[in-house]
XYZ file of C-alpha atoms in Angstrom:
684
model
C 48.538 -284.669 -103.234
C 46.784 -283.433 -106.381
C 47.964 -280.227 -108.043
C 46.240 -278.391 -110.885
C 48.185 -275.450 -112.341
C 46.902 -273.194 -115.105
C 50.045 -272.305 -117.058
C 48.661 -269.867 -119.601
C 45.747 -268.938 -121.843
C 46.151 -268.574 -125.610
C 44.476 -266.313 -128.140
C 45.523 -267.707 -131.554
C 45.521 -271.013 -133.422
C 49.223 -270.539 -134.085
C 49.912 -270.547 -130.351
C 47.687 -273.612 -130.009
C 49.712 -275.505 -132.633
C 52.923 -274.464 -130.854
C 51.597 -275.967 -127.612
C 50.745 -279.198 -129.447
C 54.308 -279.355 -130.826
C 55.632 -278.595 -127.343
C 53.784 -281.615 -125.947
C 54.689 -283.825 -128.914
C 58.355 -283.308 -129.783
C 61.227 -284.437 -127.558
C 62.909 -281.762 -125.445
C 66.694 -281.730 -125.589
C 68.238 -282.800 -122.300
C 64.912 -284.001 -120.882
C 63.711 -286.682 -123.307
C 65.535 -289.381 -125.250
C 64.779 -292.519 -127.255
C 64.303 -294.507 -124.033
C 61.957 -291.873 -122.628
C 60.138 -290.078 -125.476
C 58.056 -287.014 -124.721
C 55.044 -288.396 -126.548
C 53.969 -291.416 -124.472
C 50.225 -291.398 -125.003
C 47.340 -289.028 -125.601
C 43.715 -288.937 -124.420
C 41.092 -286.776 -126.080
C 37.335 -286.283 -126.213
C 37.601 -285.242 -129.877
C 38.648 -288.632 -131.220
C 40.892 -291.614 -130.607
C 44.464 -292.532 -131.459
C 45.342 -296.196 -131.030
C 49.081 -295.560 -131.274
C 50.975 -292.287 -131.043
C 53.692 -293.972 -133.123
C 51.318 -293.766 -136.082
C 52.220 -290.205 -137.077
C 49.416 -289.920 -139.661
C 46.699 -290.971 -137.206
C 48.156 -288.740 -134.478
C 48.389 -285.739 -136.805
C 44.804 -286.232 -137.953
C 43.683 -286.189 -134.316
C 45.590 -282.962 -133.690
C 44.095 -281.349 -136.792
C 40.583 -282.318 -135.661
C 41.337 -280.872 -132.213
C 42.477 -277.529 -133.654
C 39.508 -277.345 -136.032
C 37.065 -278.101 -133.180
C 38.472 -275.310 -131.023
C 38.397 -272.903 -133.972
C 34.804 -273.812 -134.863
C 33.554 -273.490 -131.276
C 35.260 -270.127 -130.766
C 33.635 -268.755 -133.924
C 30.205 -269.601 -132.500
C 30.775 -267.154 -129.645
C 28.993 -263.810 -129.967
C 30.884 -262.126 -127.132
C 33.836 -260.287 -128.652
C 35.363 -259.506 -125.254
C 36.408 -263.138 -124.811
C 39.921 -263.064 -126.236
C 41.182 -266.498 -125.214
C 40.367 -269.694 -127.103
C 42.312 -272.330 -125.114
C 43.943 -272.998 -121.739
C 47.155 -274.952 -121.073
C 47.366 -276.604 -117.627
C 49.282 -279.314 -115.778
C 48.033 -282.011 -113.414
C 50.393 -283.843 -111.071
C 50.463 -285.962 -107.925
C 53.007 -286.514 -105.170
C 55.890 -288.879 -105.989
C 54.575 -291.217 -103.306
C 51.178 -291.190 -105.029
C 52.792 -291.933 -108.424
C 54.491 -295.031 -107.035
C 51.264 -296.200 -105.386
C 48.942 -295.495 -108.319
C 51.008 -296.427 -111.354
C 50.618 -294.938 -114.840
C 47.166 -296.369 -115.605
C 45.431 -295.382 -112.358
C 47.161 -291.983 -112.285
C 45.912 -291.308 -115.826
C 42.357 -292.205 -114.778
C 42.563 -289.766 -111.856
C 44.050 -287.078 -114.102
C 41.121 -287.500 -116.506
C 38.741 -287.105 -113.557
C 40.463 -283.838 -112.612
C 40.339 -282.725 -116.268
C 36.605 -283.440 -116.365
C 36.086 -281.141 -113.369
C 38.156 -278.423 -115.044
C 36.216 -278.911 -118.287
C 32.658 -279.700 -117.134
C 30.853 -278.882 -120.409
C 32.949 -281.158 -122.574
C 34.861 -278.572 -124.598
C 37.603 -280.089 -126.847
C 40.540 -281.254 -124.741
C 43.837 -283.168 -124.968
C 45.677 -284.875 -122.110
C 49.327 -285.916 -122.520
C 51.032 -288.036 -119.816
C 54.756 -287.216 -119.630
C 57.846 -288.164 -117.615
C 60.881 -285.871 -117.571
C 64.195 -287.742 -117.476
C 65.925 -285.262 -115.172
C 63.238 -285.435 -112.454
C 61.691 -288.807 -113.292
C 58.335 -287.279 -112.320
C 55.032 -288.238 -113.902
C 52.753 -285.337 -114.799
C 50.005 -284.538 -117.287
C 49.614 -281.641 -119.711
C 46.011 -280.624 -120.343
C 45.037 -278.375 -123.256
C 41.340 -277.554 -123.487
C 39.220 -275.211 -125.561
C 37.433 -272.424 -123.743
C 34.195 -272.662 -125.778
C 31.771 -275.577 -125.836
C 29.964 -276.758 -128.973
C 27.353 -274.013 -128.438
C 30.005 -271.282 -128.337
C 29.499 -270.702 -124.602
C 32.619 -269.427 -122.828
C 33.893 -271.867 -120.180
C 36.360 -269.813 -118.163
C 35.073 -268.221 -114.954
C 36.644 -265.891 -112.423
C 36.291 -268.407 -109.580
C 37.801 -271.385 -111.432
C 40.816 -271.366 -109.114
C 38.702 -271.640 -105.969
C 36.438 -274.255 -107.570
C 39.393 -276.464 -108.501
C 41.091 -275.900 -105.150
C 38.008 -276.991 -103.209
C 37.516 -279.957 -105.541
C 41.137 -281.142 -105.118
C 40.893 -280.926 -101.317
C 37.991 -283.403 -101.424
C 39.677 -285.362 -104.223
C 42.734 -286.060 -102.017
C 40.604 -287.560 -99.267
C 38.410 -289.507 -101.672
C 41.333 -291.285 -103.358
C 43.558 -291.517 -100.255
C 46.323 -289.332 -101.695
C 49.014 -287.471 -99.747
C 47.159 -284.753 -97.816
C 47.940 -281.071 -98.373
C 46.383 -277.669 -97.721
C 43.284 -277.739 -95.545
C 43.548 -281.509 -95.205
C 46.820 -281.126 -93.239
C 46.262 -280.703 -89.465
C 49.509 -278.718 -89.102
C 48.036 -275.969 -91.284
C 45.305 -275.249 -88.722
C 45.897 -273.141 -85.614
C 43.732 -271.967 -82.706
C 42.833 -268.276 -82.567
C 40.816 -266.640 -79.817
C 37.713 -264.909 -81.192
C 35.168 -263.290 -78.825
C 36.702 -265.099 -75.873
C 36.465 -268.514 -77.542
C 39.100 -270.453 -79.437
C 38.422 -271.002 -83.114
C 40.224 -273.281 -85.580
C 41.659 -271.090 -88.339
C 43.396 -272.283 -91.490
C 46.840 -270.622 -91.775
C 49.100 -272.659 -94.078
C 52.781 -273.063 -93.360
C 55.315 -271.102 -95.381
C 56.759 -272.497 -98.613
C 60.290 -271.455 -99.583
C 60.034 -273.144 -102.969
C 57.781 -270.419 -104.333
C 59.370 -266.997 -104.132
C 56.649 -264.408 -104.758
C 58.827 -261.361 -104.237
C 62.220 -261.157 -105.919
C 62.561 -262.070 -109.604
C 65.597 -264.095 -110.585
C 65.094 -264.961 -114.242
C 67.712 -265.315 -116.970
C 65.942 -262.704 -119.048
C 66.783 -260.067 -116.437
C 70.484 -260.300 -117.303
C 72.520 -259.301 -120.363
C 74.218 -262.686 -120.657
C 72.058 -265.804 -121.088
C 72.708 -268.387 -118.376
C 71.295 -271.879 -118.673
C 70.086 -274.165 -115.862
C 73.546 -275.693 -115.379
C 75.120 -272.282 -114.916
C 76.770 -272.197 -118.353
C 76.905 -268.842 -120.048
C 75.732 -269.732 -123.563
C 76.943 -266.614 -125.367
C 80.258 -266.705 -123.556
C 80.746 -270.377 -124.395
C 79.919 -269.819 -128.082
C 82.298 -266.857 -128.159
C 85.096 -268.921 -126.672
C 84.386 -271.685 -129.182
C 84.538 -269.184 -132.037
C 87.894 -267.866 -130.821
C 89.175 -271.424 -130.502
C 87.951 -272.299 -134.014
C 89.532 -269.143 -135.421
C 92.833 -269.974 -133.774
C 92.703 -273.462 -135.293
C 91.941 -271.958 -138.704
C 94.774 -269.471 -138.231
C 97.152 -272.292 -137.409
C 95.976 -274.262 -140.466
C 96.554 -271.213 -142.697
C 100.058 -270.747 -141.369
C 100.732 -274.419 -142.030
C 99.328 -274.014 -145.552
C 101.509 -270.945 -146.082
C 104.552 -272.835 -144.860
C 103.778 -275.673 -147.276
C 103.549 -273.221 -150.189
C 106.790 -271.596 -149.129
C 108.528 -274.960 -148.702
C 107.323 -276.172 -152.108
C 108.489 -272.937 -153.721
C 111.878 -273.246 -152.075
C 112.304 -276.886 -153.084
C 111.125 -276.356 -156.672
C 113.315 -273.287 -157.174
C 116.273 -275.018 -155.598
C 115.918 -277.917 -158.052
C 115.638 -275.541 -161.013
C 118.557 -273.445 -159.832
C 120.717 -276.558 -159.600
C 119.682 -277.432 -163.147
C 120.424 -273.896 -164.341
C 123.762 -273.975 -162.619
C 124.662 -277.151 -164.516
C 123.413 -275.693 -167.801
C 125.538 -272.602 -167.316
C 128.694 -274.654 -166.882
C 131.033 -274.377 -169.971
C 131.101 -277.462 -172.247
C 134.171 -278.530 -174.224
C 133.224 -279.825 -177.595
C 135.540 -281.833 -179.876
C 136.490 -280.595 -183.326
C 134.315 -283.297 -184.727
C 131.339 -281.981 -182.705
C 132.081 -278.419 -183.674
C 132.786 -278.637 -187.364
C 131.820 -281.981 -188.712
C 128.516 -283.025 -186.994
C 127.363 -279.578 -185.941
C 126.456 -281.084 -182.500
C 127.961 -278.194 -180.593
C 125.705 -275.643 -182.283
C 122.590 -277.703 -181.665
C 123.576 -278.488 -178.063
C 124.313 -274.850 -177.302
C 120.909 -273.857 -178.688
C 119.060 -276.559 -176.741
C 120.890 -275.717 -173.523
C 120.125 -272.042 -174.047
C 116.425 -272.746 -174.618
C 116.263 -275.043 -171.607
C 118.040 -272.454 -169.479
C 115.580 -269.821 -170.625
C 112.613 -272.129 -169.946
C 113.793 -273.014 -166.431
C 114.362 -269.344 -165.559
C 110.829 -268.588 -166.759
C 109.611 -271.547 -164.718
C 111.270 -270.070 -161.614
C 109.507 -266.790 -162.350
C 106.155 -268.574 -162.707
C 106.740 -270.534 -159.477
C 107.542 -267.336 -157.573
C 104.552 -265.559 -159.044
C 102.182 -268.429 -158.271
C 103.602 -268.844 -154.768
C 103.344 -265.101 -154.149
C 99.689 -265.152 -155.155
C 98.953 -268.150 -152.922
C 100.896 -266.745 -149.979
C 99.258 -263.365 -150.422
C 95.784 -264.965 -150.404
C 96.680 -266.994 -147.343
C 98.131 -263.904 -145.680
C 94.902 -261.994 -146.332
C 92.922 -264.828 -144.746
C 95.315 -264.844 -141.795
C 94.901 -261.068 -141.337
C 91.119 -261.486 -141.484
C 91.199 -264.322 -138.939
C 93.549 -262.387 -136.659
C 91.253 -259.358 -136.815
C 88.294 -261.597 -135.945
C 90.252 -263.135 -133.069
C 91.257 -259.691 -131.814
C 87.668 -258.473 -132.039
C 86.327 -261.567 -130.286
C 88.972 -261.275 -127.576
C 87.757 -257.746 -126.888
C 84.186 -259.048 -126.815
C 85.284 -261.859 -124.526
C 86.862 -259.349 -122.167
C 83.656 -257.312 -122.174
C 81.578 -260.462 -121.679
C 83.756 -261.518 -118.742
C 83.017 -258.149 -117.140
C 79.293 -258.548 -117.876
C 79.306 -262.080 -116.521
C 80.975 -260.817 -113.388
C 78.294 -258.151 -113.022
C 75.534 -260.659 -113.831
C 76.822 -263.190 -111.326
C 77.078 -260.401 -108.794
C 73.470 -259.529 -109.575
C 72.474 -263.187 -109.299
C 74.226 -263.472 -105.934
C 72.584 -260.282 -104.744
C 69.195 -261.554 -105.883
C 69.879 -264.877 -104.181
C 70.702 -263.022 -100.968
C 67.617 -260.873 -101.465
C 65.504 -263.981 -102.028
C 66.853 -265.465 -98.813
C 66.135 -262.248 -96.917
C 62.587 -262.153 -98.269
C 62.000 -265.846 -97.555
C 63.427 -265.557 -94.028
C 61.354 -262.426 -93.409
C 58.197 -264.113 -94.694
C 58.809 -267.293 -92.675
C 59.581 -265.317 -89.518
C 56.338 -263.353 -89.825
C 54.261 -266.396 -90.799
C 55.674 -268.610 -88.027
C 55.219 -265.819 -85.486
C 51.520 -265.641 -86.338
C 51.061 -269.413 -86.354
C 52.756 -269.890 -82.976
C 51.230 -266.888 -81.154
C 48.228 -267.616 -78.978
C 47.143 -263.973 -78.779
C 47.327 -260.949 -81.039
C 49.495 -259.143 -78.483
C 51.996 -262.018 -78.466
C 52.188 -261.974 -82.267
C 52.861 -258.250 -82.449
C 55.351 -258.430 -79.575
C 57.291 -261.122 -81.466
C 57.334 -258.852 -84.504
C 58.446 -255.927 -82.361
C 61.299 -257.949 -80.884
C 62.509 -258.484 -84.453
C 62.024 -254.804 -85.467
C 59.040 -255.608 -87.698
C 55.910 -253.483 -87.707
C 52.486 -254.470 -88.976
C 50.885 -251.602 -90.897
C 47.358 -251.053 -92.127
C 46.175 -248.665 -94.829
C 42.669 -247.741 -95.941
C 41.296 -247.288 -99.426
C 38.482 -245.034 -100.567
C 36.082 -247.978 -100.851
C 36.419 -248.715 -97.143
C 38.623 -251.737 -97.652
C 42.299 -251.747 -96.826
C 45.605 -253.503 -96.962
C 48.019 -254.958 -94.439
C 51.775 -254.964 -94.856
C 54.741 -255.998 -92.730
C 57.791 -253.721 -92.734
C 61.309 -254.376 -91.458
C 62.542 -251.136 -89.896
C 66.206 -252.092 -90.354
C 66.505 -253.711 -93.792
C 63.696 -251.789 -95.487
C 61.926 -255.002 -96.569
C 58.199 -254.538 -96.996
C 55.799 -257.356 -97.776
C 52.043 -257.432 -98.205
C 50.181 -259.647 -95.768
C 48.839 -261.788 -98.613
C 52.387 -262.574 -99.739
C 53.369 -263.639 -96.235
C 50.331 -265.884 -96.148
C 47.107 -265.827 -98.128
C 45.237 -265.717 -94.804
C 46.968 -262.554 -93.553
C 45.001 -260.197 -95.785
C 42.839 -257.296 -94.614
C 39.540 -259.116 -95.122
C 40.580 -262.472 -93.674
C 42.184 -260.964 -90.565
C 39.043 -258.882 -90.066
C 36.939 -262.054 -90.271
C 39.145 -264.642 -88.545
C 41.159 -262.589 -86.029
C 39.116 -259.592 -84.846
C 41.416 -259.033 -81.854
C 44.413 -258.508 -84.137
C 42.326 -256.403 -86.504
C 41.191 -254.174 -83.639
C 44.789 -253.670 -82.516
C 45.999 -252.846 -86.020
C 43.198 -250.360 -86.680
C 43.571 -248.651 -83.309
C 40.144 -249.714 -82.027
C 41.894 -251.244 -79.023
C 45.312 -250.440 -77.626
C 48.289 -252.242 -76.218
C 47.719 -250.778 -72.792
C 47.608 -247.316 -71.305
C 48.716 -245.592 -68.130
C 46.879 -242.715 -66.475
C 47.839 -240.147 -63.880
C 45.206 -240.211 -61.159
C 46.471 -236.928 -59.732
C 46.543 -234.526 -62.681
C 49.134 -231.765 -62.371
C 47.894 -228.190 -62.352
C 50.356 -227.105 -65.016
C 52.100 -229.119 -67.701
C 55.053 -227.952 -69.802
C 54.864 -227.775 -73.599
C 55.631 -231.198 -75.037
C 58.880 -231.403 -77.025
C 59.659 -235.070 -77.546
C 62.989 -234.482 -79.293
C 64.422 -233.024 -76.096
C 63.562 -236.228 -74.282
C 64.838 -238.514 -77.058
C 66.115 -237.406 -80.472
C 65.183 -240.801 -82.007
C 61.463 -239.966 -81.842
C 59.184 -237.470 -83.554
C 55.739 -236.168 -82.641
C 52.563 -235.363 -84.549
C 49.634 -233.344 -83.214
C 46.266 -234.963 -83.951
C 42.992 -233.092 -84.667
C 41.637 -234.021 -81.210
C 44.606 -232.330 -79.498
C 46.370 -235.570 -78.634
C 49.995 -236.132 -79.605
C 51.190 -239.265 -81.412
C 54.856 -240.160 -80.989
C 56.658 -242.183 -83.661
C 60.051 -243.754 -84.031
C 62.025 -241.678 -86.553
C 62.154 -244.425 -89.191
C 58.366 -244.788 -89.306
C 56.191 -243.159 -91.957
C 53.729 -241.323 -89.720
C 51.744 -239.898 -92.646
C 51.203 -243.237 -94.402
C 50.594 -245.286 -91.238
C 49.038 -242.915 -88.636
C 47.878 -245.832 -86.460
C 51.409 -247.172 -85.995
C 52.456 -244.764 -83.247
C 54.775 -245.897 -80.492
C 53.137 -243.708 -77.861
C 50.159 -241.396 -77.707
C 49.412 -238.815 -75.013
C 45.970 -237.234 -74.780
C 45.244 -233.523 -74.912
C 44.910 -233.296 -71.092
C 48.382 -234.891 -70.745
C 47.100 -237.390 -68.153
C 46.935 -240.541 -70.275
C 49.689 -242.292 -72.262
C 48.662 -245.050 -74.698
C 51.094 -247.567 -76.170
C 51.173 -248.662 -79.802
C 51.960 -252.106 -81.154
C 55.671 -251.352 -81.425
C 56.259 -250.815 -77.696
C 59.721 -251.942 -76.650
C 61.873 -250.988 -73.676
C 62.945 -247.771 -75.414
C 59.289 -246.745 -75.684
C 58.695 -247.593 -72.028
C 61.730 -245.523 -71.039
C 60.377 -242.633 -73.102
C 56.958 -243.036 -71.443
C 58.629 -242.853 -68.014
C 60.553 -239.710 -68.928
C 57.434 -238.250 -70.527
C 55.395 -238.883 -67.373
C 58.135 -237.318 -65.248
C 58.337 -234.381 -67.628
C 54.557 -233.899 -67.305
C 54.894 -233.880 -63.485
C 53.055 -237.148 -62.975
C 53.071 -238.617 -59.492
C 50.763 -241.605 -59.654
C 50.806 -243.651 -62.908
C 48.181 -246.403 -62.907
C 46.972 -249.088 -65.328
C 44.900 -252.269 -65.436
C 47.488 -253.966 -67.660
C 49.651 -255.994 -65.288
C 52.267 -257.004 -67.856
C 52.659 -253.411 -69.021
C 53.090 -252.149 -65.456
C 55.744 -254.759 -64.673
C 57.716 -253.782 -67.780
C 57.388 -250.108 -66.836
C 58.498 -250.857 -63.262
C 61.647 -252.564 -64.537
C 62.482 -249.580 -66.756
C 61.759 -247.020 -64.028
C 63.872 -248.958 -61.518
C 66.806 -248.946 -63.925
C 66.424 -245.193 -64.421
C 65.912 -244.303 -60.755
C 65.991 -246.768 -57.858
C 63.523 -244.664 -55.871
C 60.926 -244.859 -58.677
C 60.380 -248.616 -58.446
C 56.678 -248.099 -57.696
C 56.159 -245.010 -59.849
C 53.976 -247.312 -61.987
C 51.387 -249.577 -60.346
C 48.172 -251.410 -61.154
C 44.761 -250.153 -60.089
C 44.241 -253.355 -58.112
C 47.029 -255.092 -56.146
C 48.278 -257.770 -58.551
C 52.048 -257.778 -58.002
C 53.507 -261.129 -56.953
C 56.667 -261.354 -54.864
C 58.314 -263.573 -57.466
C 57.659 -260.874 -60.075
C 59.069 -258.168 -57.818
C 62.237 -260.179 -57.135
C 62.641 -260.729 -60.858
C 62.701 -256.946 -61.300
C 65.046 -255.991 -58.447
C 67.250 -259.088 -58.314
C 69.301 -259.315 -55.096
C 69.511 -255.571 -54.531
C 68.593 -253.906 -51.245
C 65.500 -251.721 -51.553
C 65.320 -248.270 -50.040
C 63.123 -247.732 -46.986
C 60.856 -245.514 -49.064
C 60.237 -248.368 -51.545
C 59.574 -250.809 -48.695
C 57.037 -248.403 -47.179
C 55.235 -248.047 -50.541
C 55.222 -251.817 -50.993
C 53.350 -252.419 -47.711
C 51.431 -249.229 -46.989
C 50.224 -248.584 -50.561
C 48.742 -252.066 -50.859
C 50.657 -253.054 -54.033
C 51.128 -256.782 -53.366
C 48.602 -259.456 -54.268
C 46.628 -260.637 -51.253
C 48.039 -264.166 -51.518
C 51.636 -262.882 -51.182
C 51.189 -260.366 -48.364
C 52.738 -262.610 -45.699
C 55.704 -263.334 -47.928
C 56.014 -259.613 -48.641
C 56.077 -258.801 -44.925
C 58.827 -261.363 -44.321
C 60.780 -259.909 -47.241
C 60.388 -256.354 -45.912
C 61.568 -257.364 -42.424
C 64.659 -259.021 -43.909
C 65.377 -255.861 -45.854
C 64.878 -253.677 -42.753
C 67.218 -255.926 -40.811
C 69.909 -255.159 -43.357
C 69.072 -251.466 -42.839
C 69.794 -252.145 -39.112
C 66.276 -251.290 -37.982
C 64.895 -252.538 -34.649
C 62.628 -255.385 -35.729
C 61.241 -255.768 -32.190
C 59.770 -252.277 -32.306
C 58.583 -252.680 -35.889
C 56.907 -256.029 -35.208
C 55.170 -254.617 -32.151
C 53.835 -251.567 -33.965
C 52.735 -253.545 -37.024
C 50.940 -255.965 -34.726
C 49.092 -253.038 -33.159
C 47.898 -251.959 -36.606
C 50.284 -249.121 -37.285
C 51.606 -248.463 -40.766
C 55.090 -249.534 -41.784
C 56.031 -245.890 -42.209
C 55.014 -245.172 -38.597
C 56.876 -248.268 -37.388
C 60.045 -247.270 -39.226
C 59.796 -243.690 -37.909
C 59.460 -244.963 -34.319
C 62.313 -247.418 -34.882
C 64.497 -244.682 -36.341
C 63.592 -242.371 -33.430
C 64.461 -245.086 -30.917
C 67.703 -245.809 -32.728
C 68.458 -242.102 -32.695
C 67.756 -241.859 -28.949
C 69.923 -244.872 -28.268
C 72.704 -243.391 -30.348
C 72.429 -240.140 -28.386
C 72.542 -242.078 -25.083
C 75.614 -243.905 -26.292
C 77.274 -240.622 -27.222
C 76.403 -239.083 -23.799
C 77.781 -242.141 -22.001
C 80.943 -242.008 -24.053
C 81.380 -238.308 -23.229
C 80.851 -238.985 -19.483
C 83.407 -241.759 -19.473
C 85.854 -239.559 -21.291
C 85.334 -236.759 -18.717
C 85.902 -239.149 -15.789
C 89.177 -240.300 -17.256
C 90.432 -236.712 -17.400
C 89.488 -235.852 -13.699
C 91.257 -238.867 -12.028
C 95.046 -238.079 -11.384
C 97.602 -240.498 -12.584
C 99.590 -242.499 -9.902
C 103.284 -242.917 -10.704
C 105.135 -245.854 -9.189
C 108.802 -245.647 -8.183
C 110.814 -248.503 -9.451
C 113.519 -249.757 -7.045
C 116.951 -250.371 -8.549
C 117.861 -253.939 -9.088
C 120.385 -255.551 -6.639
C 123.658 -256.248 -8.276
C 125.006 -259.694 -7.594
C 128.532 -259.131 -6.462
C 129.584 -262.672 -7.146
C 128.769 -262.250 -10.774
C 130.112 -258.756 -10.977
C 133.661 -259.791 -10.013
C 136.378 -260.075 -12.553
C 136.836 -263.491 -13.897
C 140.384 -264.876 -13.990
């Protein structure tokens, strides 16, 4: 696999130098001393024998920037804003292991040459990220050649894509895109199957819902850490440590004050004690007078010292206290911020979870639609699969004659453009590659229609809401009436009707979103319009309508039928199950020629079994059918015979009852039993 991705285009030399620094300096968490970001560099501006030689490397970068600047100034077209392009080139991991650094670099340079055919200044940096251990190449190239000619073209993407498809095969790389057989499917075009490229879905590239850190108030890194929240917590922790240190410092000042004052007070207490001097000390040597003076001075000095200690300690404690108050205010403020941040984080995580769920819904919706198209052999099958999942395919037209295709989920409200489901499900590509689907979406062909061969003389005014409140109707300029499910936007997507009945009220057409509810509505609509003979060439549609009609009214099993007899007995049994059909339905089955010619014998056997359960005389029926009479005539004769036999039985029963009444009853006299005298005697 070879992948070329254009990351961005730059307009200024400052941005160009930033990109050079980006590809030169180590990235925190991705590169380290064992795996530096700057491994090597390849350029068509000049050479650099060793990237470790910073002077030589910097000179090469300066030459590269100057070359791009000089070439861009040669351009005379002022509309060309960009001066460089930043791209990446990479291969599959399996290819990296097979190729190795040297061969992979050679192939990357070959890709770069294709992207830069006129030899504009370029730089190629091979790099390996530590977290992914994946080799890739960063390419920065100028967008003007040495003549000032602009290199970027509108079809560069397609040119590179086509080149890489051939490049994969040429160098035996892992195959992707059009080289992968699984990305090709068969589509029927003009009665012939055609190989069409429809790539498989890719969940790794969400094109719909954005889920970037910048969308949230709180910055969240790749590991899920909330940077601002973590720094706030660290600041609170540091402030608490500083607060604790200040309290300890205050306690030390207080302890020192207490100890120093206590020592001085003990000294003062001793100095204040009375001293007994001898007469010699008092009057002869004058020691007492000197001692009293010295003690008084020392006492005065120590009291002043206590005052100074208290004053100094008060100043220190007051300063510390002010710092503590300031720290406590900061902690209180940060705690409030932390509380607010916790609430914001909760909201952000909720938003992230909702976006993750939304991403999953979008990805599942896209994959369901894409896989339905890839696996469907016909356009009808594709749209039926969508209908079964409550998805409608919509088409809109623009003033220039072109249009757009979108897929809408009627339940969740998800709407996705066809190009976002798959790049090959756009208006133009469906028109080119799948004309059958395009014709169905644009209304050129329908999903089947039923007509009433016997048009009623009078039809009531159509009011669809009386038949089903979940539908709405819209009168078209030609007098026909389009019927839409309530949730559909009939103004924006006029082709997406569920049903459509013509102005004469003798033809009902079905839209792409035709489910059993629509068929039931069509049945009620036909009954409401006094239809008696609903016909169609669409066998599948008729069978679905038969099943719905049979559920609504057992006698209306054959209210819908095909123009030609196509019904198989297996299909009929699938509709009715093991239920006993009415005689009227059996008559329609045989006399109205509804069964396929290959199943007529089986149908006759089935009808006879059913009639046997209705207690009909099969001997009479078989005889009449053999003589060419209709089943209705045979059943009428059988019923008449059964009726006559029942009447005969009733007459015979009445006669027998009358005979029983006229014959007198004979009563028999019963002789008394002889009494055995021997046994009748008294026993002693």
